[in-house]
Coordinates of C-alpha atoms and ligand atoms in Angstrom, one line a residue:
M1 CA 57.6 -37.7 -32.0
A2 CA 55.0 -37.8 -29.3
K3 CA 51.5 -36.9 -30.2
V4 CA 49.7 -34.0 -28.5
P5 CA 46.0 -33.2 -28.1
V6 CA 44.8 -30.3 -30.3
Q7 CA 41.4 -28.7 -30.1
L8 CA 40.2 -27.5 -33.5
R9 CA 37.2 -25.5 -34.4
I10 CA 36.3 -26.3 -38.0
N11 CA 33.1 -25.3 -39.8
Q12 CA 31.6 -24.3 -36.4
E13 CA 32.2 -27.8 -34.9
D14 CA 34.7 -28.8 -32.3
Y15 CA 37.2 -31.6 -32.8
Q16 CA 39.9 -33.0 -30.6
V17 CA 42.7 -34.7 -32.4
F18 CA 46.0 -36.3 -31.2
V19 CA 48.7 -35.4 -33.7
E20 CA 52.4 -34.8 -33.9
P21 CA 53.2 -31.1 -33.3
R22 CA 54.9 -31.0 -36.7
K23 CA 51.8 -32.2 -38.6
L24 CA 50.5 -29.8 -41.1
L25 CA 47.0 -28.4 -40.7
S26 CA 46.1 -29.5 -44.3
D27 CA 47.0 -33.1 -43.4
V28 CA 45.1 -33.0 -40.1
I29 CA 42.0 -31.6 -41.8
R30 CA 42.1 -34.4 -44.4
E31 CA 43.5 -37.4 -42.5
D32 CA 42.4 -36.8 -38.9
V33 CA 39.2 -34.8 -39.3
G34 CA 38.2 -36.5 -42.6
L35 CA 37.3 -33.3 -44.5
T36 CA 38.9 -34.2 -47.8
G37 CA 37.6 -31.3 -49.8
T38 CA 40.7 -29.4 -48.9
H39 CA 43.3 -30.5 -51.5
V40 CA 47.0 -30.8 -51.2
G41 CA 49.2 -30.1 -54.2
C42 CA 52.6 -28.6 -53.7
E43 CA 52.8 -28.6 -49.9
H44 CA 55.0 -25.4 -49.9
G45 CA 52.6 -22.5 -50.4
E46 CA 52.8 -22.2 -54.2
C47 CA 49.6 -23.7 -55.7
G48 CA 46.8 -22.5 -53.4
A49 CA 45.0 -25.9 -53.5
C50 CA 45.0 -26.2 -49.7
T51 CA 43.4 -22.8 -49.1
I52 CA 41.0 -22.6 -46.1
L53 CA 39.6 -19.7 -44.2
W54 CA 41.5 -18.8 -41.0
D55 CA 39.3 -16.5 -39.0
A56 CA 37.4 -15.7 -42.2
R57 CA 40.6 -14.9 -44.2
P58 CA 42.2 -17.2 -46.8
A59 CA 45.2 -19.1 -45.6
R60 CA 47.4 -21.9 -47.0
S61 CA 46.8 -24.8 -44.7
C62 CA 50.0 -26.5 -45.9
L63 CA 52.0 -23.6 -44.3
L64 CA 50.4 -24.0 -40.9
F65 CA 50.8 -26.6 -38.2
A66 CA 47.6 -27.9 -36.7
V67 CA 48.8 -27.0 -33.2
Q68 CA 48.8 -23.3 -34.3
A69 CA 45.0 -23.5 -35.1
E70 CA 43.9 -23.7 -31.5
G71 CA 41.7 -20.7 -30.7
H72 CA 41.1 -19.9 -34.4
E73 CA 38.0 -20.5 -36.5
I74 CA 38.7 -22.7 -39.6
T75 CA 36.4 -22.9 -42.5
T76 CA 36.7 -25.5 -45.3
I77 CA 35.0 -26.0 -48.6
E78 CA 32.6 -28.4 -47.0
A79 CA 30.9 -25.4 -45.2
V80 CA 30.4 -23.3 -48.3
S81 CA 27.1 -24.8 -49.4
H82 CA 24.1 -24.7 -47.1
D83 CA 21.2 -27.2 -46.9
G84 CA 22.3 -28.7 -50.2
Q85 CA 22.3 -25.3 -51.9
L86 CA 25.4 -24.2 -53.7
S87 CA 26.8 -20.8 -52.8
P88 CA 26.5 -18.1 -55.6
L89 CA 30.2 -18.7 -56.3
Q90 CA 29.8 -22.5 -56.6
Q91 CA 26.7 -22.1 -58.7
A92 CA 28.6 -19.7 -61.0
F93 CA 31.5 -22.2 -61.4
H94 CA 28.9 -24.8 -62.3
E95 CA 27.2 -22.7 -64.9
E96 CA 30.3 -21.2 -66.5
H97 CA 32.2 -24.5 -66.5
G98 CA 34.9 -23.0 -64.3
L99 CA 36.7 -26.3 -63.7
Q100 CA 37.9 -29.4 -65.4
C101 CA 39.6 -31.9 -63.1
G102 CA 38.5 -29.8 -60.1
F103 CA 41.7 -30.2 -58.1
C104 CA 42.3 -26.5 -57.8
T105 CA 38.6 -25.6 -57.3
P106 CA 38.2 -25.8 -53.6
G107 CA 41.2 -23.5 -53.0
I108 CA 39.9 -20.9 -55.6
I109 CA 36.4 -21.0 -54.1
M110 CA 37.7 -20.4 -50.6
T111 CA 39.9 -17.5 -51.8
F112 CA 37.0 -15.8 -53.6
E113 CA 34.3 -16.5 -51.0
S114 CA 36.4 -14.2 -48.8
Y115 CA 37.5 -11.7 -51.4
L116 CA 34.0 -11.1 -52.9
K117 CA 32.6 -10.3 -49.4
D118 CA 35.0 -7.3 -49.3
H119 CA 35.1 -6.6 -53.0
P120 CA 31.6 -7.2 -54.4
N121 CA 32.3 -5.6 -57.8
P122 CA 35.9 -6.4 -58.8
S123 CA 37.3 -5.6 -62.2
E124 CA 38.6 -8.4 -64.4
A125 CA 42.2 -7.2 -63.7
E126 CA 41.5 -7.4 -59.9
I127 CA 40.1 -10.9 -60.2
R128 CA 43.1 -12.0 -62.2
D129 CA 45.5 -10.5 -59.7
V130 CA 43.8 -12.3 -56.8
L131 CA 43.6 -15.5 -58.9
S132 CA 47.3 -15.4 -59.5
G133 CA 47.7 -17.1 -56.1
N134 CA 45.9 -20.2 -57.2
L135 CA 47.3 -22.4 -59.9
C136 CA 45.1 -24.3 -62.3
R137 CA 46.7 -26.8 -64.7
C138 CA 43.6 -27.4 -66.8
T139 CA 41.4 -24.5 -67.6
G140 CA 43.5 -21.6 -68.9
Y141 CA 41.6 -19.6 -66.3
Q142 CA 39.2 -17.9 -68.7
N143 CA 36.1 -19.7 -67.5
I144 CA 37.2 -19.3 -63.9
V145 CA 37.3 -15.6 -64.4
C146 CA 33.9 -15.7 -66.0
A147 CA 32.5 -17.6 -63.1
I148 CA 33.9 -15.2 -60.5
K149 CA 32.5 -12.2 -62.5
K150 CA 29.1 -13.9 -62.6
A151 CA 29.2 -14.7 -58.9
A152 CA 30.0 -11.1 -58.1
G153 CA 26.9 -10.0 -60.1
M154 CA 24.8 -12.6 -58.3
I155 CA 26.0 -11.4 -54.9
T156 CA 25.3 -7.8 -55.7
T157 CA 22.0 -8.2 -57.6
G158 CA 20.7 -11.6 -56.5
P159 CA 20.6 -14.8 -58.6
Q160 CA 20.2 -14.3 -62.4
K161 CA 18.5 -16.4 -64.9
R162 CA 20.7 -17.6 -67.8
Ligands
LIG1 S1 49.3 -27.4 -51.2 FE1 49.3 -25.6 -50.0 S2 49.9 -24.1 -51.4 FE2 50.0 -25.9 -52.6
LIG2 S1 40.6 -27.6 -63.0 FE1 42.3 -29.0 -63.0 S2 43.8 -27.9 -61.9 FE2 42.2 -26.5 -62.2

């Protein structure tokens, strides 16, 4: 299939790639743009590992073609920290041991970077409900929930000492 030019706006930078129209956004982000923090697990919308922000909202990049992304603002895990400083959510995952292999982590971080902006004080039930869209095969989720709760507290009250 012939390749076509696609203009992408990712992490506030412009990229032009030449890709087949059927190529998934997740694969283009990883293979053509070189941002490999976005992971690919199931490739059919089940696991959430490939979650990116699409115009500031979480989206499964394995369910989108790259050609659909023209004119949209894409954010990946690489843009979450600033000047070497982890975001409150990343810091909380670090402190609460919210990961083991880390394969699911970028997708979960992207999901909750968006969610906590609109829901700064979620209940544990609300966190678990949102988290149900992201599969983790390692942790049993408990430390992930603890990390998200801690991050919510950091966002509303500022960084806390342990
Ligand atoms: S790789 Fe996209 S949802 Fe699993
Ligand atoms: S930490 Fe391994 S899949 Fe979640």
